[in-house]
Structure formats: C-alpha cells, structure tokens
mmCIF file of C-alpha atoms in Angstrom:
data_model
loop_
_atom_site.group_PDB
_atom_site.id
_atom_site.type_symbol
_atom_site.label_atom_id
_atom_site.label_comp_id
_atom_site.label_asym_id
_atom_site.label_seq_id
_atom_site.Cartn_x
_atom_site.Cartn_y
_atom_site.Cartn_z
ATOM 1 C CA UNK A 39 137.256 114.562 121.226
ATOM 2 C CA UNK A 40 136.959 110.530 121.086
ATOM 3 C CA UNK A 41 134.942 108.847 118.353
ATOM 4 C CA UNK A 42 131.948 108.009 121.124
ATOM 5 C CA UNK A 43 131.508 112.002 122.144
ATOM 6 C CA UNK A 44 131.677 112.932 118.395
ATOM 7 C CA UNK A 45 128.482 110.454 117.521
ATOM 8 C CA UNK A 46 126.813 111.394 121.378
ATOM 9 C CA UNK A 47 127.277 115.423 120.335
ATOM 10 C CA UNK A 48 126.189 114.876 116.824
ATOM 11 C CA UNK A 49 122.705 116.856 115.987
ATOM 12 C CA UNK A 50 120.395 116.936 113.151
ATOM 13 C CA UNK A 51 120.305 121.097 112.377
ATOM 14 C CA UNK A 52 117.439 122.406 111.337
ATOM 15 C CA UNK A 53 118.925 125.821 111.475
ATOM 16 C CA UNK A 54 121.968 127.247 109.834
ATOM 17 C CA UNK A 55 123.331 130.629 109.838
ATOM 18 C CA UNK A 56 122.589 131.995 106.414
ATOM 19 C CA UNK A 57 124.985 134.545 106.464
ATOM 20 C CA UNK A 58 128.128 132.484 106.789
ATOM 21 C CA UNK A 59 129.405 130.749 104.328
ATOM 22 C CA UNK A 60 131.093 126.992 104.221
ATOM 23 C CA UNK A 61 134.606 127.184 103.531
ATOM 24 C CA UNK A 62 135.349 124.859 100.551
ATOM 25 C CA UNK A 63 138.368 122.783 102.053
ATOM 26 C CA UNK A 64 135.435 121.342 104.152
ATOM 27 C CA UNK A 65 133.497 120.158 102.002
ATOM 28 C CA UNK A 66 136.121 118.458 100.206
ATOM 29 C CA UNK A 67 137.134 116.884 103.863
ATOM 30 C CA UNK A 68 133.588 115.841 103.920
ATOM 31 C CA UNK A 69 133.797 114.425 100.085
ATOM 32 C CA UNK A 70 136.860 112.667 101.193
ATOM 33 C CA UNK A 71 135.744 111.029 104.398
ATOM 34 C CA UNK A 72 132.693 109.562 101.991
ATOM 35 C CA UNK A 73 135.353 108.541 99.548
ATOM 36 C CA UNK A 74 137.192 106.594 102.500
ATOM 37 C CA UNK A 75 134.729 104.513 103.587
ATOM 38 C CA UNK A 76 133.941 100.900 103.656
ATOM 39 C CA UNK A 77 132.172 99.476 100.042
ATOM 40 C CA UNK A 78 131.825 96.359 98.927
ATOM 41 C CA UNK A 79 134.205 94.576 96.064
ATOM 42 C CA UNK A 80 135.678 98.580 96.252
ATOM 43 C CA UNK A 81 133.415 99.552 93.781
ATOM 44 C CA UNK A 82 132.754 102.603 95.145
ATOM 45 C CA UNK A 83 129.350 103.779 93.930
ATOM 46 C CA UNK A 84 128.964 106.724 96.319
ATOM 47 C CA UNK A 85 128.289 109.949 94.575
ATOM 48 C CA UNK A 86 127.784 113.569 95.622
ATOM 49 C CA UNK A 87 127.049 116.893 94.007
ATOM 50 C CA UNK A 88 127.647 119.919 95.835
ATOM 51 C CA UNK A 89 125.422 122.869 95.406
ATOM 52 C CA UNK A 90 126.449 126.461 96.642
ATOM 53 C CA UNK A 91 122.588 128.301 97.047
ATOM 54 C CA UNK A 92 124.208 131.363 96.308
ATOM 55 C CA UNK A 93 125.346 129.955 93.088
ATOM 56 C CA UNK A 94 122.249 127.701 92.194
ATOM 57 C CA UNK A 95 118.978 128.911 90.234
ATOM 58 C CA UNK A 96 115.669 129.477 92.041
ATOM 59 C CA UNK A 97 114.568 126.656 89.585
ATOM 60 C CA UNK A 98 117.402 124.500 91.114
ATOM 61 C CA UNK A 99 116.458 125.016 94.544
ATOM 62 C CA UNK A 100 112.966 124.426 93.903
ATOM 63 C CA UNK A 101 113.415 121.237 92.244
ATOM 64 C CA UNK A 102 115.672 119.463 95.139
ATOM 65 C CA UNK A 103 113.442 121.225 97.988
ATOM 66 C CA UNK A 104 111.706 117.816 99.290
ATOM 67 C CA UNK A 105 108.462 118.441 101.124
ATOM 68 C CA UNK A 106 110.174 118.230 104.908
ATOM 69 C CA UNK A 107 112.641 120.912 104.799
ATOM 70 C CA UNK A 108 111.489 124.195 105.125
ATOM 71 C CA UNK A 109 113.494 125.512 107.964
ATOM 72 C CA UNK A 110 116.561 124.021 106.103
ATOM 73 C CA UNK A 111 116.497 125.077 102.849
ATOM 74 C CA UNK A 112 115.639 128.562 103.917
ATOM 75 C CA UNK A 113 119.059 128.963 105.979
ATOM 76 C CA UNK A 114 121.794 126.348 104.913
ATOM 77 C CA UNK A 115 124.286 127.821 102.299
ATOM 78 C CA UNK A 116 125.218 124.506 100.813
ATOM 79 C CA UNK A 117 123.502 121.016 100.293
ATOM 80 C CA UNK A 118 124.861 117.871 99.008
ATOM 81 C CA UNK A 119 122.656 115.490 96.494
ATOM 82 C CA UNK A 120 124.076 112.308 97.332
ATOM 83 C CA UNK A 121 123.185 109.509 94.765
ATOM 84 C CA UNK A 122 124.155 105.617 94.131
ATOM 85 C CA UNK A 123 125.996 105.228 91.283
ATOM 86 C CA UNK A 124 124.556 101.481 89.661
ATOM 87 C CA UNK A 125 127.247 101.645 86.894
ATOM 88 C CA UNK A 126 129.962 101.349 89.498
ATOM 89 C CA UNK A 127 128.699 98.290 89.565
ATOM 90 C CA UNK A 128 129.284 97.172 85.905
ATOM 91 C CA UNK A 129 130.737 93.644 85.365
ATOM 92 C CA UNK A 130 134.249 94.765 83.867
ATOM 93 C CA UNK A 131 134.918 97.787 85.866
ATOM 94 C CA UNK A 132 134.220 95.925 89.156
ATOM 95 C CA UNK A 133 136.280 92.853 88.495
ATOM 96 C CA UNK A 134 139.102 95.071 87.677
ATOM 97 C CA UNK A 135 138.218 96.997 91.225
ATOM 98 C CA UNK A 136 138.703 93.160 92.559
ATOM 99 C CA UNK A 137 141.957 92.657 90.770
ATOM 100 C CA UNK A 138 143.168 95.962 92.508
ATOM 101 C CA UNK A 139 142.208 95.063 95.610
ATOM 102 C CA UNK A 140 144.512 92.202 95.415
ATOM 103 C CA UNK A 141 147.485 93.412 93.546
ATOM 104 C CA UNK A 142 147.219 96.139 96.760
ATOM 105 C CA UNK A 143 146.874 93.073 98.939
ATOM 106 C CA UNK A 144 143.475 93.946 100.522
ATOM 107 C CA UNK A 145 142.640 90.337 99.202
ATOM 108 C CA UNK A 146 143.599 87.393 98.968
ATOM 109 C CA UNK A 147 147.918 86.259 100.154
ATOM 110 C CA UNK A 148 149.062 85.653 96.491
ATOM 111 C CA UNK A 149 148.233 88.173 94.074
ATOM 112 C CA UNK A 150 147.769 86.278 91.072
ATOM 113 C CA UNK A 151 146.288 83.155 92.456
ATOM 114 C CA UNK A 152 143.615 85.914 93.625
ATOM 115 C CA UNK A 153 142.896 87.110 90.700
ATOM 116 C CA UNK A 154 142.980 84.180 89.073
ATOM 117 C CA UNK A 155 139.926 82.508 91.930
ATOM 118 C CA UNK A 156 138.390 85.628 90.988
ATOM 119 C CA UNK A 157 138.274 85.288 87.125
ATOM 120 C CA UNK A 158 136.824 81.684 87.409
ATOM 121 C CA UNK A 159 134.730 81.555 90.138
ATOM 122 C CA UNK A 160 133.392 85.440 90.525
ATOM 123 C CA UNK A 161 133.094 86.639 87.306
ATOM 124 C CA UNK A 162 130.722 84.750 86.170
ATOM 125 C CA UNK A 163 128.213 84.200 89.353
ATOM 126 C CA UNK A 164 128.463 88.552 89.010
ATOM 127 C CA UNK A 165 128.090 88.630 85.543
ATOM 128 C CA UNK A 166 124.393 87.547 86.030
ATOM 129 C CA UNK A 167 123.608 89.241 89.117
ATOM 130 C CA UNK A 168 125.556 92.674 88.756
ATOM 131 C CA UNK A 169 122.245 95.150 87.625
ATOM 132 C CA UNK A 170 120.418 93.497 90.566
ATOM 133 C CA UNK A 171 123.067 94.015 93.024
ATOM 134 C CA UNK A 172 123.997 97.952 92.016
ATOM 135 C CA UNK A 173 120.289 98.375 93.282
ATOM 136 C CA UNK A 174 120.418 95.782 96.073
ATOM 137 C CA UNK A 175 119.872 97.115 100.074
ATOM 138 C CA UNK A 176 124.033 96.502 100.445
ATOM 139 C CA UNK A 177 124.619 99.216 97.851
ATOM 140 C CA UNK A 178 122.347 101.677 99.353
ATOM 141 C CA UNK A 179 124.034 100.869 102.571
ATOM 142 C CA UNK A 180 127.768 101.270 101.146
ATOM 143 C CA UNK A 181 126.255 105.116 100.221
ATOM 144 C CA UNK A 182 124.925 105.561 103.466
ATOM 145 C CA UNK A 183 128.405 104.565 104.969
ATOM 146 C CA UNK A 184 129.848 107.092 102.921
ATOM 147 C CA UNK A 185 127.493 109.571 103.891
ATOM 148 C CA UNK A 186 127.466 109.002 107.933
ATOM 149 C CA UNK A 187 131.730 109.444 107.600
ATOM 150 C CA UNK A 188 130.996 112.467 105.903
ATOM 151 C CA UNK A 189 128.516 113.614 108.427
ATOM 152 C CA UNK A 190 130.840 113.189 111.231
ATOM 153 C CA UNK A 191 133.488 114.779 109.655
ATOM 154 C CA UNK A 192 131.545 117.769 109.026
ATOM 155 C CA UNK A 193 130.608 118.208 112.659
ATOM 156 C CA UNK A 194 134.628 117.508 113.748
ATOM 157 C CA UNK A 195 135.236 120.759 111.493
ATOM 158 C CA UNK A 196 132.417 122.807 113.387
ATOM 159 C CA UNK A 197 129.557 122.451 110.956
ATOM 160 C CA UNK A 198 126.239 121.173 111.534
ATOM 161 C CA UNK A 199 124.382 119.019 108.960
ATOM 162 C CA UNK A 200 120.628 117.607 108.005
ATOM 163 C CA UNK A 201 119.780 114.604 105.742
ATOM 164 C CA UNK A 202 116.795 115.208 103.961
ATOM 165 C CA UNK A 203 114.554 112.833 101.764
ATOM 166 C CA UNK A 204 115.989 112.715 97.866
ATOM 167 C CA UNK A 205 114.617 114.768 95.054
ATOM 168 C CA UNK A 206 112.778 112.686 92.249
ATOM 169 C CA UNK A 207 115.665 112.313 89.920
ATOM 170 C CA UNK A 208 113.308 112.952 86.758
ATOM 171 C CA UNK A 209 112.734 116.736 88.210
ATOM 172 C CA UNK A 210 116.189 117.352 88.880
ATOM 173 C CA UNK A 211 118.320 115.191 86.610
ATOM 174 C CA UNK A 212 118.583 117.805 83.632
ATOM 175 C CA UNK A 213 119.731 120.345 85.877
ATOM 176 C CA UNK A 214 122.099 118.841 87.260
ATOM 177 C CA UNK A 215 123.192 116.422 84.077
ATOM 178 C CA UNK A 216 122.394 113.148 86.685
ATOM 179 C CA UNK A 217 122.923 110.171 84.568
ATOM 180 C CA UNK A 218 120.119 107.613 84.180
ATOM 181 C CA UNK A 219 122.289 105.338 85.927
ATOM 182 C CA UNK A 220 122.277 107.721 89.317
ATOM 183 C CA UNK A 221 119.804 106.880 92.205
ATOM 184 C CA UNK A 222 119.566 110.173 94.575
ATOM 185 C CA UNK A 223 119.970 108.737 97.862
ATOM 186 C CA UNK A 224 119.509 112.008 100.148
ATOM 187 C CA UNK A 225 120.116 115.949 99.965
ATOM 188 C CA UNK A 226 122.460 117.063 103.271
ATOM 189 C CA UNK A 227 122.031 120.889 104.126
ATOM 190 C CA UNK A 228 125.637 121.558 104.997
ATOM 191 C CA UNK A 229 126.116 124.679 107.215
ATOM 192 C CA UNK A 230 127.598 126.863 110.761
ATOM 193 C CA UNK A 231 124.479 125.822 113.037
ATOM 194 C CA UNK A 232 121.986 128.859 114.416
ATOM 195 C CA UNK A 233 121.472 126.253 117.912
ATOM 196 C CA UNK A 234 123.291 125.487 120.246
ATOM 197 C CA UNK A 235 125.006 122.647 119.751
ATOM 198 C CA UNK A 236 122.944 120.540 121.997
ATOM 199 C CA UNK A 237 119.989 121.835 119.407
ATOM 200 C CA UNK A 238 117.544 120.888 122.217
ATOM 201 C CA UNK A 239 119.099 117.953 123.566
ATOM 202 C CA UNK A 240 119.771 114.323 122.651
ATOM 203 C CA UNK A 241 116.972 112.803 120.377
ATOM 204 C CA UNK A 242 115.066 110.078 121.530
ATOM 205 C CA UNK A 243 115.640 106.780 120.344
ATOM 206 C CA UNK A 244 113.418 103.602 120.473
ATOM 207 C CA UNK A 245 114.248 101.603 123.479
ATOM 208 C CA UNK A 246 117.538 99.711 122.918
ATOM 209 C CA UNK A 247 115.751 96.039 123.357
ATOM 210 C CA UNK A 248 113.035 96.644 120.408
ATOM 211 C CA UNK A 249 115.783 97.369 118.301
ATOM 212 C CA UNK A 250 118.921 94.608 118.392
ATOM 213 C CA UNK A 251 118.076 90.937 118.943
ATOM 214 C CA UNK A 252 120.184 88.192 120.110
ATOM 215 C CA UNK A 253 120.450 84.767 117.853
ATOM 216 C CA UNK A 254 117.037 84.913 117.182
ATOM 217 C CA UNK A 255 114.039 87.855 116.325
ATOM 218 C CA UNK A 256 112.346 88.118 119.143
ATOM 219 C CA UNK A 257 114.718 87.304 121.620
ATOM 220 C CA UNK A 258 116.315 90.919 122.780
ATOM 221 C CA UNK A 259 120.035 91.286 123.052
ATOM 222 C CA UNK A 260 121.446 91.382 126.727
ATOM 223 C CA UNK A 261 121.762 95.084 127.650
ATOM 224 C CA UNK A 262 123.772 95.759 130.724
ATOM 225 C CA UNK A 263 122.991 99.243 132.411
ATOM 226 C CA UNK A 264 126.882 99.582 133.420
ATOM 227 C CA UNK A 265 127.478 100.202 129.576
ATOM 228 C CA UNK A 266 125.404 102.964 129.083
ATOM 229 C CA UNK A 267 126.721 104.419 132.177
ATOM 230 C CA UNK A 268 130.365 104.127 130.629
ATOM 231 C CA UNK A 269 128.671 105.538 127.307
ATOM 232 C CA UNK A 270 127.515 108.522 129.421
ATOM 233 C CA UNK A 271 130.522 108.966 131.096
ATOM 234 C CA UNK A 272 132.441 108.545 127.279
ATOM 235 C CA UNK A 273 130.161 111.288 125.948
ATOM 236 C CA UNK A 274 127.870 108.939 123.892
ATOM 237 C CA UNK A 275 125.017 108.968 125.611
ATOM 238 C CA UNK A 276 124.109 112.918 126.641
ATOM 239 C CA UNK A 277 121.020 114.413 127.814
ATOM 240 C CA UNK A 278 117.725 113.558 126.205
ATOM 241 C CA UNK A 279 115.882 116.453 124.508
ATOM 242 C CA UNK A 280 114.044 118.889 125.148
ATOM 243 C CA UNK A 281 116.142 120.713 127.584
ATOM 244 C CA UNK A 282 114.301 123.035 129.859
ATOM 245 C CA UNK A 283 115.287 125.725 127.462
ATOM 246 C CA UNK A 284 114.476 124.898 124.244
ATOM 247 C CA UNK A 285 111.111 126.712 124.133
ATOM 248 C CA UNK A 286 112.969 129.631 124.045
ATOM 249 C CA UNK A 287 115.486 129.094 121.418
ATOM 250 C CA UNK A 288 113.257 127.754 119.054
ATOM 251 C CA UNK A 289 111.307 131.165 119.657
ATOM 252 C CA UNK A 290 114.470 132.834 119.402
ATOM 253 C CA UNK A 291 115.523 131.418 116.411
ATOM 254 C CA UNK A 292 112.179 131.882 114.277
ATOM 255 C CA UNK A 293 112.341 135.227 114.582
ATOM 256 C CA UNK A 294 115.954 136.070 114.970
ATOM 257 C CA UNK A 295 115.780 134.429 111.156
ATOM 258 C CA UNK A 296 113.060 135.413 109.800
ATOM 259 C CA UNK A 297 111.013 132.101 109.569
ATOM 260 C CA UNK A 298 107.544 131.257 109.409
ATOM 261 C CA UNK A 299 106.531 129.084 111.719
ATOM 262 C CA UNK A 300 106.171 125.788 109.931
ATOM 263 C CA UNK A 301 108.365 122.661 108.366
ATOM 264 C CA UNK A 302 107.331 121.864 104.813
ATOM 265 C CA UNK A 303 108.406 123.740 102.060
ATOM 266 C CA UNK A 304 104.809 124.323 100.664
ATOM 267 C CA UNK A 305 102.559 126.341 103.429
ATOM 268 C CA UNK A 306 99.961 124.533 105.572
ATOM 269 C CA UNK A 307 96.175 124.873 105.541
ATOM 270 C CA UNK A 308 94.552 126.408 108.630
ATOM 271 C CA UNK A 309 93.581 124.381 110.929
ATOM 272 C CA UNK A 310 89.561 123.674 110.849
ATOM 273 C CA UNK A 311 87.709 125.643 113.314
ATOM 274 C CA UNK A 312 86.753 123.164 116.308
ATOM 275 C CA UNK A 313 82.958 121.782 115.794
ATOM 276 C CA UNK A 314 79.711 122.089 118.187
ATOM 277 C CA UNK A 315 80.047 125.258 120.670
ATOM 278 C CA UNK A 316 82.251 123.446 123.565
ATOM 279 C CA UNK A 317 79.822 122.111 125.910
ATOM 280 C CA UNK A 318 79.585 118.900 126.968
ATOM 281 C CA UNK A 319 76.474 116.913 126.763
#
C-alpha cells in the first residue's frame, strides 16, 4: 500500500474491540515513527506515555477521560497521553542538539565553522527567546508531526486509532509523575477497530478552495479536477461517508458492545418535552 492509500484509508475509530489486546512491539513502532519525525533545531520535544487500561486505576482512567470520548474509552485497550516537552527546549541542551546536527552533517558543509556560526550568532538571539519558543505554535506542530507518523504507522500494522482532546495536566500530572514542564497535547485510544475499516466512509472535509490560498488570503489556490481524479484513482481520495450501510453498523455495534447510546463520558440530560400541543395556529 502507497503512502496516498494509507492517508485516503485512514479512519478516526470510535470503536475498538475490547477484548483484544495491542501487541507491545506496536506500540513501540508507533513510539518510534513519532521519534523519527521532522522537529525543529532536533530538539525533539515530543513525549508520550502509554497506558495499558487493564493495568491503569479507575482513578487513572477517570482523570484522562476528556468529555468527548465515551465510545472510546469504553472499548480501546490502550491510549497514549502525548505531551510537549518545553525543557527540550532549554538553551544548553538545544545548542548542543545544533552542534550534533552538524558534526552528523545535517547542517551546515564544515563542521566546525557550523558550530562555530552557531555559537555567535544563535546562541544568543535563543538564549532570550527559548521559554517563548518551547510554547510557540511550531513546537506544538513538531508534536503533532510526531503524532500523525505515529498514527499512520499504527494503521500500516492493522490498528485503528482516535485523537482525543488532552486531560488538564493538574488532574492527571501526579498520577502519572508529568513534570511541570510537560504540556499534554492529546490522548490517542490505540486499538483492533470494531468497524469496518471504511468506519462509514470517508469524512467530509471543507471544500478544498476555503482552505489553501494562493500568494495572497483570499485568493484560492488553483485546484485542477484531474488531480483529485488521480488521488481517487491513487487511493487518496475514497468514498465520502455515510455509506448506505452505516445505519446498520452503528446499530450493530452499540449493542454487539454493550454501549449506551451517547458520546460524552458524563450522561446527557433528557431532552425537554416539545412545548404547546402541536397545532399550528
């Protein structure tokens, strides 16, 4: 399977057989494929804690259970808090991460004329700026890198995955001994999907020209239709959900596993009962 078809078959699972564990050699091909990707200056502030449910306390579970995540967090064996690291970031420790990158010639042609541009010129311009910068959008994208190469990976070894929103690190940091410097970026539900892999079909995305501009906001950039059909034809662009049958699987799948029929983790009010007695004036 090409790169294209693995990002057009890629679904966000809800639901995740509960009764099958994740083998541990993937999720350390999953931690490794985060730990290979792109990050500025190399400093590498991508962080992950795994957490087996079968091993975790109800107190655990409760804490990292965000409010959008009831069907996962009832079926997925294993989740993932992944968190930006700001002291990766630190003034020392990331020049040195610069130095390396040029003794390994990622950097730079000579390696000590490198490091040398990057004592006098970079070191102090980061010295100032490094606190703001570990918190900066680029770092948060660096972890979200991390975490779309793990994502992928995970569904090239037959799992299916769901990025939730992050825990509030002051509820779960002393369980999990998070230091102050960690920033919980998301909790994945790692798991063997309960759908079918199409999980309904493709989602729907915003149309292509409100998204990506061309030299100016505004303007939209030039979208040829022969593309997409290569994309479809490449696997990238599939059906759009729902499929006819989805209906049924979803029905399926509530009761096959047990679920009541909502999403958040805390239970919904009834609905009000409709006002007046239905007849119109």
């Amino acid at each position: 399977m090409n790169v294209k078809e693995t990002i057009g078959r890629r679904r966000t699972i809800r639901f995740f057989l509960p009764f099958r564990p994740v083998e541990r050699e993937k999720i350390q091909k999953m931690l490794e494929a985060a730990r290979r990707s792109s990050c500025v200056g190399n400093v590498m502030n991508i962080r992950g804690i795994v957490i087996w449910k079968e091993k975790a306390s109800p107190e655990l579970i409760k804490v990292i259970t965000p409010p959008l995540g009831y069907q996962q967090m009832q079926t997925a064996p294993v989740f993932i808090l992944w968190y930006n690291e700001t002291a990766a970031y630190q003034i020392d420790k990331w020049i040195d991460d610069l130095h390396r990158l040029a003794d390994t010639r990622r950097i730079g042609t000579d390696a000590e004329t490198t490091k040398a541009q990057i004592d006098r010129g970079l070191r102090p311009a980061f010295a100032a700026s490094w606190q703001q910068m570990a918190v900066s959008p680029l770092a948060f994208m660096d972890v979200g890198q991390a975490i779309a190469q793990a994502t992928l990976v995970a569904y090239d070894e037959g799992l299916g995955t769901c990025c939730m929103s992050s825990p509030r690190l002051e509820q779960v940091g002393k369980l999990l001994n998070l230091p102050d410097t960690a920033i919980p970026v998301c909790l994945q539900a790692v798991g063997y999907s309960a759908e079918q892999w199409e999980a309904g079909g493709q989602t729907v995305k915003p149309p292509f020209e409100t998204m990506f501009f061309e030299m100016d906001h505004g303007t939209p950039f030039a979208h040829d239709p022969a593309v997409d059909e290569e994309l479809k034809r490449e696997g990238m662009i599939m059906e759009p959900a729902p499929l006819a049958w989805r209906e049924a699987e979803l029905q399926y799948l509530m009761k096959g596993l047990g679920l009541e029929d909502r999403i958040t983790s805390f239970p919904m009010p009834a609905a009000a009962p409709a006002s007046g007695n239905g007849k119109q004036g």
